[in-house]
């Protein structure tokens, strides 16, 4: 049979079988990428808002750096985090290497520039007239900033959607710092690599389909929120 | 003591001087119409009074307080400006109008009462839940006006508030402006290039040309018997600019 069709059938079988290992892998992927995205949003939205709203020396350079970091190769992030968390690294004593926490840290580092970069550009694209209106209506500086963020909310949702998409589909970083340990740090992408290497193409494909479905479901939810907000 | 006093106000931009040595006074409850061709400095004057820009020199004294030395929020909150091109927040009509009250920390019951009243005043009852960005130009400008008057400012600054509106909306806007001016004793400064509008709404008229306040006086006097040749030419439509 066609490998693709076989993969599709296998994917449905896997989902329907409620195989604890497959569900464990799914939930780990969701947990790691979801946590990394949420933490990135908490850090990078305020940072991006600050950079987008204020004029200061070196701002243009900083924006260029952030934009460059948006394209960080995951495998390089993985390598750096590995070196920091390894027994001889700065954070070696914390024993975080090959844990889900290490995977979250690596994906967080990848996601922060993505969220920050998109936040900066969405905040900057809010018209100056909106700022003038808010000021004229008696808003304090904080209230003006809050109003700008609220006007830029469609862009902020885009930042979160993009970061999550990058995190859940990433394999290089979590492979290096997570180690792809069965029942512990094996995520959907690292499992796909493993199954492909072992020649289990239908299983690899099935996991790929599950990954796509999962990513689609999360994006559907986020996009729904974005559209509702944008009305 | 006049309610508003402008003393020797000038504003220079790198490329041009927008206002040169403007001085005038305005009593409480009066409506001043600023007429003049495009680019004569009408908008700049309003933005300076609204503290959106700082003057290069000169002073604005509002209700006894010099504005040039302070951008105190309490002062800013006593005046409101309506901009020429409506800028509404991407929120409902209700939330747009309620904005000025909410930033002042008014109680939600007060916000509801006054917002509903302001929306009714501009004839938009029933539009409360509409998203502001889906409104027509005339409706949007009425929301902008409601948003400006909801907090009952003492000074209302209007920058060409009815430019690009159809006659029905112009009439409605003028009616609201006139009511606010008469019934609430709100002082109004309105930039316009419609002479008839200035005549209908303003007690006093100032004529700005190239950043210079050529003439200011009672509306009838300025229109019937202008002192300056340039004012006369502008009013008669003979000025080429």
CSV table of C-alpha atoms in Angstrom, one decimal:
chain,number,residue,atom,x,y,z
A,1,UNK,CA,0.0,0.0,0.0
A,2,UNK,CA,1.0,3.6,-0.5
A,3,UNK,CA,3.2,4.6,2.5
A,4,UNK,CA,1.2,7.9,2.9
A,5,UNK,CA,-2.2,6.1,3.1
A,6,UNK,CA,-0.7,3.5,5.4
A,7,UNK,CA,0.6,6.3,7.6
A,8,UNK,CA,-2.8,7.9,7.7
A,9,UNK,CA,-4.5,4.7,8.7
A,10,UNK,CA,-1.9,4.0,11.3
A,11,UNK,CA,-2.3,7.5,12.7
A,12,UNK,CA,-6.0,7.0,13.3
A,13,UNK,CA,-5.3,3.5,14.8
A,14,UNK,CA,-2.8,5.1,17.1
A,15,UNK,CA,-5.1,7.8,18.2
A,16,UNK,CA,-8.0,5.4,18.7
A,17,UNK,CA,-5.9,2.9,20.5
A,18,UNK,CA,-5.3,5.3,23.4
A,19,UNK,CA,-1.8,4.0,23.5
A,20,UNK,CA,-0.3,5.6,26.7
A,21,UNK,CA,3.1,6.0,25.1
A,22,UNK,CA,1.7,7.9,22.1
A,23,UNK,CA,-0.5,10.1,24.3
A,24,UNK,CA,2.5,10.7,26.6
A,25,UNK,CA,4.5,11.9,23.7
A,26,UNK,CA,1.7,14.2,22.5
A,27,UNK,CA,1.2,15.7,25.9
A,28,UNK,CA,4.9,16.2,26.4
A,29,UNK,CA,5.1,18.1,23.1
A,30,UNK,CA,2.2,20.2,24.1
A,31,UNK,CA,3.5,20.8,27.6
A,32,UNK,CA,7.0,21.8,26.6
A,33,UNK,CA,6.0,24.0,23.6
A,34,UNK,CA,3.0,25.5,25.4
A,35,UNK,CA,5.0,26.4,28.5
A,36,UNK,CA,7.8,27.8,26.4
A,37,UNK,CA,5.4,29.9,24.4
A,38,UNK,CA,3.5,31.2,27.5
A,39,UNK,CA,6.8,32.1,29.3
A,40,UNK,CA,8.1,33.7,26.1
A,41,UNK,CA,5.0,35.8,25.9
A,42,UNK,CA,5.3,36.9,29.5
A,43,UNK,CA,8.8,38.1,29.0
A,44,UNK,CA,8.8,39.3,25.4
A,45,UNK,CA,5.5,41.2,25.2
A,46,UNK,CA,6.5,43.7,27.9
A,47,UNK,CA,10.0,43.9,26.5
A,48,UNK,CA,8.8,44.3,22.9
A,49,UNK,CA,6.2,46.9,24.1
A,50,UNK,CA,8.9,48.9,25.9
A,51,UNK,CA,11.2,48.9,22.8
A,52,UNK,CA,8.3,49.7,20.5
A,53,UNK,CA,7.0,52.5,22.6
A,54,UNK,CA,10.1,54.3,23.7
A,55,UNK,CA,12.9,56.2,21.9
A,56,UNK,CA,16.4,55.6,23.3
A,57,UNK,CA,20.0,55.4,22.2
A,58,UNK,CA,20.7,52.1,20.5
A,59,UNK,CA,17.1,51.3,19.8
A,60,UNK,CA,17.5,50.7,16.1
A,61,UNK,CA,20.5,48.4,16.8
A,62,UNK,CA,18.5,46.5,19.4
A,63,UNK,CA,15.6,46.0,17.0
A,64,UNK,CA,18.0,44.7,14.3
A,65,UNK,CA,19.5,42.3,16.9
A,66,UNK,CA,16.0,41.0,17.9
A,67,UNK,CA,15.0,40.6,14.2
A,68,UNK,CA,18.2,38.6,13.5
A,69,UNK,CA,17.6,36.4,16.5
A,70,UNK,CA,14.1,35.6,15.2
A,71,UNK,CA,15.8,33.2,12.8
A,72,UNK,CA,17.9,31.5,15.4
A,73,UNK,CA,18.8,27.9,14.2
A,74,UNK,CA,17.2,25.6,16.9
A,75,UNK,CA,20.2,23.3,16.7
A,76,UNK,CA,22.5,26.1,17.7
A,77,UNK,CA,20.3,27.0,20.6
A,78,UNK,CA,20.3,23.4,21.6
A,79,UNK,CA,24.1,23.3,21.5
A,80,UNK,CA,24.5,26.4,23.6
A,81,UNK,CA,21.9,25.3,26.2
A,82,UNK,CA,23.5,21.9,26.3
A,83,UNK,CA,26.9,23.5,27.1
A,84,UNK,CA,25.4,25.6,29.8
A,85,UNK,CA,23.5,22.7,31.4
A,86,UNK,CA,26.1,20.1,31.0
A,87,UNK,CA,28.0,19.0,34.1
A,88,UNK,CA,30.8,21.5,33.4
A,89,UNK,CA,28.5,24.4,32.4
A,90,UNK,CA,27.3,27.3,34.6
A,91,UNK,CA,24.1,25.6,35.4
A,92,UNK,CA,25.5,22.1,35.5
A,93,UNK,CA,24.9,21.7,39.3
A,94,UNK,CA,21.1,22.0,38.7
A,95,UNK,CA,21.1,18.7,36.9
A,96,UNK,CA,18.7,19.9,34.3
A,97,UNK,CA,20.2,18.3,31.2
A,98,UNK,CA,18.0,15.6,29.6
A,99,UNK,CA,14.8,16.8,31.4
A,100,UNK,CA,11.7,18.4,30.0
A,101,UNK,CA,12.8,21.6,31.8
A,102,UNK,CA,15.9,21.7,29.6
A,103,UNK,CA,13.6,21.4,26.6
A,104,UNK,CA,11.5,24.2,27.8
A,105,UNK,CA,14.5,26.4,28.3
A,106,UNK,CA,15.8,25.8,24.8
A,107,UNK,CA,12.4,26.5,23.2
A,108,UNK,CA,12.0,29.6,25.4
A,109,UNK,CA,15.2,31.0,24.1
A,110,UNK,CA,14.0,30.4,20.5
A,111,UNK,CA,10.5,31.9,21.1
A,112,UNK,CA,11.5,35.1,23.0
A,113,UNK,CA,13.0,36.9,19.9
A,114,UNK,CA,10.0,35.8,17.8
A,115,UNK,CA,7.4,37.2,20.2
A,116,UNK,CA,9.5,40.3,20.9
A,117,UNK,CA,10.2,41.0,17.2
A,118,UNK,CA,6.5,40.7,16.2
A,119,UNK,CA,5.4,42.7,19.3
A,120,UNK,CA,7.8,45.6,18.4
A,121,UNK,CA,6.5,45.8,14.9
A,122,UNK,CA,2.8,45.6,15.8
A,123,UNK,CA,3.2,48.3,18.5
A,124,UNK,CA,5.1,50.5,16.1
A,125,UNK,CA,2.4,50.1,13.5
A,126,UNK,CA,-0.2,51.6,15.8
A,127,UNK,CA,-0.9,55.1,14.4
A,128,UNK,CA,0.4,58.2,16.2
A,129,UNK,CA,-3.1,59.5,16.0
A,130,UNK,CA,-4.2,56.8,18.4
A,131,UNK,CA,-1.6,57.9,20.9
A,132,UNK,CA,-2.7,61.6,20.5
A,133,UNK,CA,-6.3,60.6,21.0
A,134,UNK,CA,-5.6,58.7,24.1
A,135,UNK,CA,-3.5,61.5,25.6
A,136,UNK,CA,-6.1,64.1,24.6
A,137,UNK,CA,-8.8,62.0,26.3
A,138,UNK,CA,-6.9,62.3,29.6
A,139,UNK,CA,-5.0,59.0,29.7
A,140,UNK,CA,-1.9,58.7,31.9
A,141,UNK,CA,1.4,57.4,30.3
A,142,UNK,CA,0.6,53.9,31.5
A,143,UNK,CA,-3.0,54.1,30.2
A,144,UNK,CA,-1.6,55.3,26.8
A,145,UNK,CA,0.8,52.3,26.7
A,146,UNK,CA,-2.0,50.0,27.6
A,147,UNK,CA,-4.3,51.4,24.9
A,148,UNK,CA,-1.5,51.0,22.3
A,149,UNK,CA,-1.1,47.3,23.3
A,150,UNK,CA,-4.8,46.8,23.2
A,151,UNK,CA,-4.9,48.3,19.7
A,152,UNK,CA,-2.0,46.0,18.6
A,153,UNK,CA,-3.6,42.9,20.1
A,154,UNK,CA,-4.1,41.2,16.7
A,155,UNK,CA,-0.4,41.4,16.1
A,156,UNK,CA,0.3,40.1,19.7
A,157,UNK,CA,-1.8,37.0,18.9
A,158,UNK,CA,0.2,36.6,15.7
A,159,UNK,CA,3.3,36.7,17.8
A,160,UNK,CA,2.1,33.9,20.0
A,161,UNK,CA,0.8,31.7,17.2
A,162,UNK,CA,4.1,32.1,15.3
A,163,UNK,CA,6.2,31.2,18.4
A,164,UNK,CA,4.1,28.2,19.2
A,165,UNK,CA,4.3,27.0,15.6
A,166,UNK,CA,8.1,27.3,15.7
A,167,UNK,CA,8.3,25.5,19.0
A,168,UNK,CA,6.1,22.5,18.4
A,169,UNK,CA,7.7,21.8,15.0
A,170,UNK,CA,11.3,22.2,16.2
A,171,UNK,CA,13.5,19.2,16.6
A,172,UNK,CA,17.2,20.2,16.7
A,173,UNK,CA,17.2,21.9,20.1
A,174,UNK,CA,15.1,19.4,22.1
A,175,UNK,CA,16.9,16.5,20.6
A,176,UNK,CA,20.2,17.8,22.0
A,177,UNK,CA,19.1,19.0,25.4
A,178,UNK,CA,16.3,16.4,26.0
A,179,UNK,CA,18.0,13.4,24.7
A,180,UNK,CA,14.8,11.7,23.3
A,181,UNK,CA,14.5,9.5,26.4
A,182,UNK,CA,11.5,7.1,26.1
A,183,UNK,CA,8.6,7.9,28.5
A,184,UNK,CA,10.5,11.1,29.7
A,185,UNK,CA,11.8,13.5,27.1
A,186,UNK,CA,10.5,12.0,23.8
A,187,UNK,CA,8.4,14.5,22.0
A,188,UNK,CA,6.6,14.1,18.7
A,189,UNK,CA,9.3,15.6,16.5
A,190,UNK,CA,12.2,13.6,18.2
A,191,UNK,CA,10.0,10.4,18.0
A,192,UNK,CA,9.5,11.0,14.3
A,193,UNK,CA,13.3,11.2,13.7
A,194,UNK,CA,13.8,8.0,15.7
A,195,UNK,CA,11.1,6.0,13.9
A,196,UNK,CA,12.4,7.2,10.5
A,197,UNK,CA,15.9,6.1,11.4
A,198,UNK,CA,14.6,2.7,12.4
A,199,UNK,CA,12.7,2.3,9.1
A,200,UNK,CA,9.3,2.5,10.8
A,201,UNK,CA,8.1,4.9,8.1
A,202,UNK,CA,4.3,4.4,8.7
A,203,UNK,CA,4.7,5.0,12.4
A,204,UNK,CA,6.9,8.1,11.8
A,205,UNK,CA,4.3,9.3,9.3
A,206,UNK,CA,1.5,8.6,11.8
A,207,UNK,CA,3.3,10.7,14.4
A,208,UNK,CA,3.8,13.4,11.8
A,209,UNK,CA,0.1,13.5,11.1
A,210,UNK,CA,-0.7,13.7,14.8
A,211,UNK,CA,1.8,16.6,15.1
A,212,UNK,CA,0.1,18.4,12.3
A,213,UNK,CA,-3.4,17.8,13.7
A,214,UNK,CA,-2.3,19.0,17.1
A,215,UNK,CA,-0.7,22.1,15.7
A,216,UNK,CA,-3.8,22.7,13.6
A,217,UNK,CA,-6.1,22.4,16.6
A,218,UNK,CA,-4.1,24.8,18.7
A,219,UNK,CA,-3.8,27.3,15.9
A,220,UNK,CA,-7.5,27.1,15.2
A,221,UNK,CA,-8.2,28.0,18.8
A,222,UNK,CA,-5.7,30.9,18.8
A,223,UNK,CA,-6.8,32.2,15.4
A,224,UNK,CA,-10.4,32.1,16.6
A,225,UNK,CA,-9.4,34.2,19.6
A,226,UNK,CA,-7.5,36.6,17.3
A,227,UNK,CA,-10.5,37.0,14.9
A,228,UNK,CA,-12.9,37.6,17.7
A,229,UNK,CA,-10.6,40.2,19.2
A,230,UNK,CA,-10.0,41.9,15.8
A,231,UNK,CA,-13.7,42.5,15.1
B,1,UNK,CA,-9.2,87.2,34.4
B,2,UNK,CA,-9.9,85.6,31.0
B,3,UNK,CA,-10.5,81.9,30.9
B,4,UNK,CA,-7.9,81.3,28.3
B,5,UNK,CA,-5.0,83.7,27.5
B,6,UNK,CA,-2.5,83.1,24.7
B,7,UNK,CA,0.6,85.3,24.9
B,8,UNK,CA,3.2,85.6,22.2
B,9,UNK,CA,2.9,82.0,21.1
B,10,UNK,CA,5.3,80.8,18.4
B,11,UNK,CA,6.0,77.3,17.1
B,12,UNK,CA,8.9,76.6,14.8
B,13,UNK,CA,9.4,73.3,13.0
B,14,UNK,CA,12.8,72.5,11.4
B,15,UNK,CA,11.3,73.2,8.0
B,16,UNK,CA,9.0,76.1,8.7
B,17,UNK,CA,7.6,78.3,11.3
B,18,UNK,CA,4.0,77.2,12.0
B,19,UNK,CA,2.9,80.0,14.3
B,20,UNK,CA,4.3,83.5,14.9
B,21,UNK,CA,3.7,85.5,18.0
B,22,UNK,CA,0.0,84.7,18.5
B,23,UNK,CA,-1.8,86.6,21.3
B,24,UNK,CA,-5.5,86.6,22.2
B,25,UNK,CA,-7.8,86.0,25.2
B,26,UNK,CA,-11.1,84.1,25.4
B,27,UNK,CA,-13.8,84.4,28.1
B,28,UNK,CA,-15.5,81.4,29.7
B,29,UNK,CA,-18.4,80.0,27.7
B,30,UNK,CA,-17.5,81.7,24.5
B,31,UNK,CA,-17.0,80.0,21.1
B,32,UNK,CA,-14.1,81.1,19.0
B,33,UNK,CA,-13.9,80.1,15.4
B,34,UNK,CA,-10.4,80.0,13.8
B,35,UNK,CA,-10.6,80.5,10.1
B,36,UNK,CA,-7.9,80.5,7.6
B,37,UNK,CA,-6.6,78.6,4.6
B,38,UNK,CA,-5.0,75.1,4.8
B,39,UNK,CA,-1.6,75.2,6.4
B,40,UNK,CA,-2.2,78.5,8.1
B,41,UNK,CA,-1.4,77.0,11.6
B,42,UNK,CA,-5.0,76.3,12.9
B,43,UNK,CA,-4.2,72.7,13.8
B,44,UNK,CA,-0.9,73.6,15.4
B,45,UNK,CA,-2.6,76.2,17.6
B,46,UNK,CA,-5.1,73.6,18.9
B,47,UNK,CA,-2.4,71.0,19.4
B,48,UNK,CA,-0.4,73.5,21.5
B,49,UNK,CA,-3.3,74.4,23.7
B,50,UNK,CA,-4.1,70.6,24.1
B,51,UNK,CA,-0.4,70.1,25.2
B,52,UNK,CA,0.2,67.7,22.4
B,53,UNK,CA,3.1,69.9,21.3
B,54,UNK,CA,5.3,72.4,23.2
B,55,UNK,CA,5.6,75.9,21.9
B,56,UNK,CA,9.0,77.3,20.8
B,57,UNK,CA,8.2,80.5,22.8
B,58,UNK,CA,5.2,82.2,24.4
B,59,UNK,CA,2.7,81.1,27.0
B,60,UNK,CA,-0.8,79.7,27.3
B,61,UNK,CA,-2.7,80.5,30.5
B,62,UNK,CA,-5.7,78.2,31.1
B,63,UNK,CA,-8.0,79.0,34.0
B,64,UNK,CA,-5.1,80.9,35.7
B,65,UNK,CA,-2.5,78.2,35.2
B,66,UNK,CA,0.4,78.6,32.8
B,67,UNK,CA,0.4,75.5,30.5
B,68,UNK,CA,3.8,75.9,28.9
B,69,UNK,CA,5.5,75.1,32.2
B,70,UNK,CA,3.4,72.0,33.0
B,71,UNK,CA,1.9,69.1,31.3
B,72,UNK,CA,-0.1,68.3,34.4
B,73,UNK,CA,-2.7,65.6,33.8
B,74,UNK,CA,-5.3,67.4,35.9
B,75,UNK,CA,-5.1,70.4,33.5
B,76,UNK,CA,-5.1,68.2,30.5
B,77,UNK,CA,-8.2,66.4,31.7
B,78,UNK,CA,-10.2,69.7,31.8
B,79,UNK,CA,-10.0,70.0,28.0
B,80,UNK,CA,-10.7,67.7,25.1
B,81,UNK,CA,-9.8,67.8,21.5
B,82,UNK,CA,-11.6,66.4,18.4
B,83,UNK,CA,-9.2,65.7,15.6
B,84,UNK,CA,-10.0,66.2,12.0
B,85,UNK,CA,-9.8,62.6,10.8
B,86,UNK,CA,-11.6,60.4,13.3
B,87,UNK,CA,-9.4,58.0,15.1
B,88,UNK,CA,-11.5,55.5,17.0
B,89,UNK,CA,-10.1,52.6,19.1
B,90,UNK,CA,-10.8,49.1,17.8
B,91,UNK,CA,-13.5,48.6,20.4
B,92,UNK,CA,-17.3,49.0,20.6
B,93,UNK,CA,-18.9,52.5,20.3
B,94,UNK,CA,-19.7,52.3,24.0
B,95,UNK,CA,-16.2,51.5,25.0
B,96,UNK,CA,-14.9,54.3,22.8
B,97,UNK,CA,-17.2,56.9,24.4
B,98,UNK,CA,-16.6,55.5,27.9
B,99,UNK,CA,-12.8,55.7,27.5
B,100,UNK,CA,-12.3,59.2,28.9
B,101,UNK,CA,-14.4,58.4,32.0
B,102,UNK,CA,-12.7,55.1,32.6
B,103,UNK,CA,-9.2,56.6,32.5
B,104,UNK,CA,-10.3,59.0,35.1
B,105,UNK,CA,-11.4,56.1,37.3
B,106,UNK,CA,-15.1,57.0,37.4
B,107,UNK,CA,-17.4,54.5,39.0
B,108,UNK,CA,-18.9,52.0,36.5
B,109,UNK,CA,-22.5,53.2,37.3
B,110,UNK,CA,-21.5,56.8,36.5
B,111,UNK,CA,-19.7,55.6,33.3
B,112,UNK,CA,-22.8,53.8,32.2
B,113,UNK,CA,-25.1,56.7,32.8
B,114,UNK,CA,-22.9,59.4,31.2
B,115,UNK,CA,-21.8,57.2,28.3
B,116,UNK,CA,-25.4,56.4,27.4
B,117,UNK,CA,-26.3,60.1,27.6
B,118,UNK,CA,-23.5,61.2,25.4
B,119,UNK,CA,-24.3,58.5,22.8
B,120,UNK,CA,-27.9,59.6,22.8
B,121,UNK,CA,-26.8,63.3,22.5
B,122,UNK,CA,-25.1,62.5,19.1
B,123,UNK,CA,-28.1,60.4,18.0
B,124,UNK,CA,-26.4,57.0,18.1
B,125,UNK,CA,-28.5,55.2,20.6
B,126,UNK,CA,-28.7,51.6,19.5
B,127,UNK,CA,-25.1,51.7,18.1
B,128,UNK,CA,-23.5,51.0,21.5
B,129,UNK,CA,-22.3,47.5,20.7
B,130,UNK,CA,-21.2,48.1,17.1
B,131,UNK,CA,-17.4,47.9,16.6
B,132,UNK,CA,-16.3,51.5,16.0
B,133,UNK,CA,-14.2,50.6,13.0
B,134,UNK,CA,-17.3,49.5,11.0
B,135,UNK,CA,-19.0,52.9,11.2
B,136,UNK,CA,-19.5,55.3,8.4
B,137,UNK,CA,-17.5,58.6,8.3
B,138,UNK,CA,-20.3,60.6,9.8
B,139,UNK,CA,-21.2,58.1,12.5
B,140,UNK,CA,-17.5,57.8,13.4
B,141,UNK,CA,-17.1,61.6,13.8
B,142,UNK,CA,-20.2,61.7,16.0
B,143,UNK,CA,-18.7,59.0,18.2
B,144,UNK,CA,-15.5,61.1,18.4
B,145,UNK,CA,-17.6,64.1,19.5
B,146,UNK,CA,-19.5,62.0,22.1
B,147,UNK,CA,-16.2,60.7,23.4
B,148,UNK,CA,-14.8,64.2,23.8
B,149,UNK,CA,-17.9,65.7,25.6
B,150,UNK,CA,-18.6,62.7,27.8
B,151,UNK,CA,-16.2,63.9,30.5
B,152,UNK,CA,-17.7,67.4,30.4
B,153,UNK,CA,-14.6,69.3,29.5
B,154,UNK,CA,-14.4,73.0,30.3
B,155,UNK,CA,-12.6,73.7,27.0
B,156,UNK,CA,-13.5,71.8,23.8
B,157,UNK,CA,-11.0,72.0,20.9
B,158,UNK,CA,-12.4,71.1,17.5
B,159,UNK,CA,-10.2,70.7,14.5
B,160,UNK,CA,-12.3,70.9,11.3
B,161,UNK,CA,-14.9,68.6,13.1
B,162,UNK,CA,-17.2,68.5,10.1
B,163,UNK,CA,-14.8,68.2,7.2
B,164,UNK,CA,-15.8,65.5,4.7
B,165,UNK,CA,-19.2,65.0,6.3
B,166,UNK,CA,-22.6,65.1,4.5
B,167,UNK,CA,-25.0,68.0,5.2
B,168,UNK,CA,-27.2,66.0,7.6
B,169,UNK,CA,-24.2,65.0,9.7
B,170,UNK,CA,-22.8,68.5,9.6
B,171,UNK,CA,-26.2,69.9,10.9
B,172,UNK,CA,-26.3,67.3,13.7
B,173,UNK,CA,-22.7,67.9,14.8
B,174,UNK,CA,-23.3,71.7,14.8
B,175,UNK,CA,-26.4,71.2,16.9
B,176,UNK,CA,-24.5,69.2,19.5
B,177,UNK,CA,-21.5,71.6,19.6
B,178,UNK,CA,-23.9,74.5,20.0
B,179,UNK,CA,-25.9,72.8,22.8
B,180,UNK,CA,-22.7,71.9,24.7
B,181,UNK,CA,-21.5,75.5,24.3
B,182,UNK,CA,-24.7,77.1,25.5
B,183,UNK,CA,-26.1,74.6,28.1
B,184,UNK,CA,-22.9,73.5,29.7
B,185,UNK,CA,-21.1,76.8,29.4
B,186,UNK,CA,-18.2,74.8,27.7
B,187,UNK,CA,-15.7,77.1,26.0
B,188,UNK,CA,-15.1,76.1,22.4
B,189,UNK,CA,-12.3,76.8,20.0
B,190,UNK,CA,-13.1,75.5,16.5
B,191,UNK,CA,-10.8,75.5,13.5
B,192,UNK,CA,-12.8,75.5,10.3
B,193,UNK,CA,-12.5,76.6,6.8
B,194,UNK,CA,-16.3,76.8,6.3
B,195,UNK,CA,-17.1,80.5,6.8
B,196,UNK,CA,-20.8,79.8,7.3
B,197,UNK,CA,-20.1,77.3,10.1
B,198,UNK,CA,-17.9,79.8,11.9
B,199,UNK,CA,-20.7,82.4,11.5
B,200,UNK,CA,-23.3,80.0,12.9
B,201,UNK,CA,-21.4,78.7,15.9
B,202,UNK,CA,-18.8,81.3,16.9
B,203,UNK,CA,-19.1,84.4,19.1
B,204,UNK,CA,-15.7,85.4,18.0
B,205,UNK,CA,-13.6,84.9,14.9
B,206,UNK,CA,-9.9,84.8,14.5
B,207,UNK,CA,-8.3,84.8,11.1
B,208,UNK,CA,-4.9,82.9,10.8
B,209,UNK,CA,-2.7,83.4,7.7
B,210,UNK,CA,0.7,81.9,7.4
B,211,UNK,CA,1.0,81.4,11.1
B,212,UNK,CA,0.0,85.0,11.9
B,213,UNK,CA,-3.2,86.0,13.7
B,214,UNK,CA,-4.2,88.7,11.3
B,215,UNK,CA,-7.4,89.7,13.0
B,216,UNK,CA,-9.6,88.6,15.9
B,217,UNK,CA,-12.9,90.1,17.1
B,218,UNK,CA,-16.7,89.6,17.4
B,219,UNK,CA,-18.1,87.4,14.7
B,220,UNK,CA,-20.4,90.1,13.2
B,221,UNK,CA,-17.7,92.7,13.2
B,222,UNK,CA,-15.1,90.5,11.5
B,223,UNK,CA,-17.5,89.4,8.9
B,224,UNK,CA,-19.3,92.7,8.2
B,225,UNK,CA,-16.4,95.1,8.7
B,226,UNK,CA,-13.0,93.4,8.7
B,227,UNK,CA,-10.2,95.7,9.7
B,228,UNK,CA,-7.5,94.0,7.6
B,229,UNK,CA,-7.4,93.9,3.9
B,230,UNK,CA,-6.3,90.3,3.9
B,231,UNK,CA,-9.3,89.3,6.1
B,232,UNK,CA,-11.6,91.1,3.8
B,233,UNK,CA,-10.1,89.2,0.8
B,234,UNK,CA,-10.3,85.8,2.5
B,235,UNK,CA,-14.0,86.3,3.6
B,236,UNK,CA,-15.0,87.4,0.1
B,237,UNK,CA,-13.3,84.4,-1.4
B,238,UNK,CA,-10.9,86.7,-3.3
B,239,UNK,CA,-7.8,85.4,-1.7
B,240,UNK,CA,-5.6,83.3,-3.9
B,241,UNK,CA,-3.6,80.8,-1.9
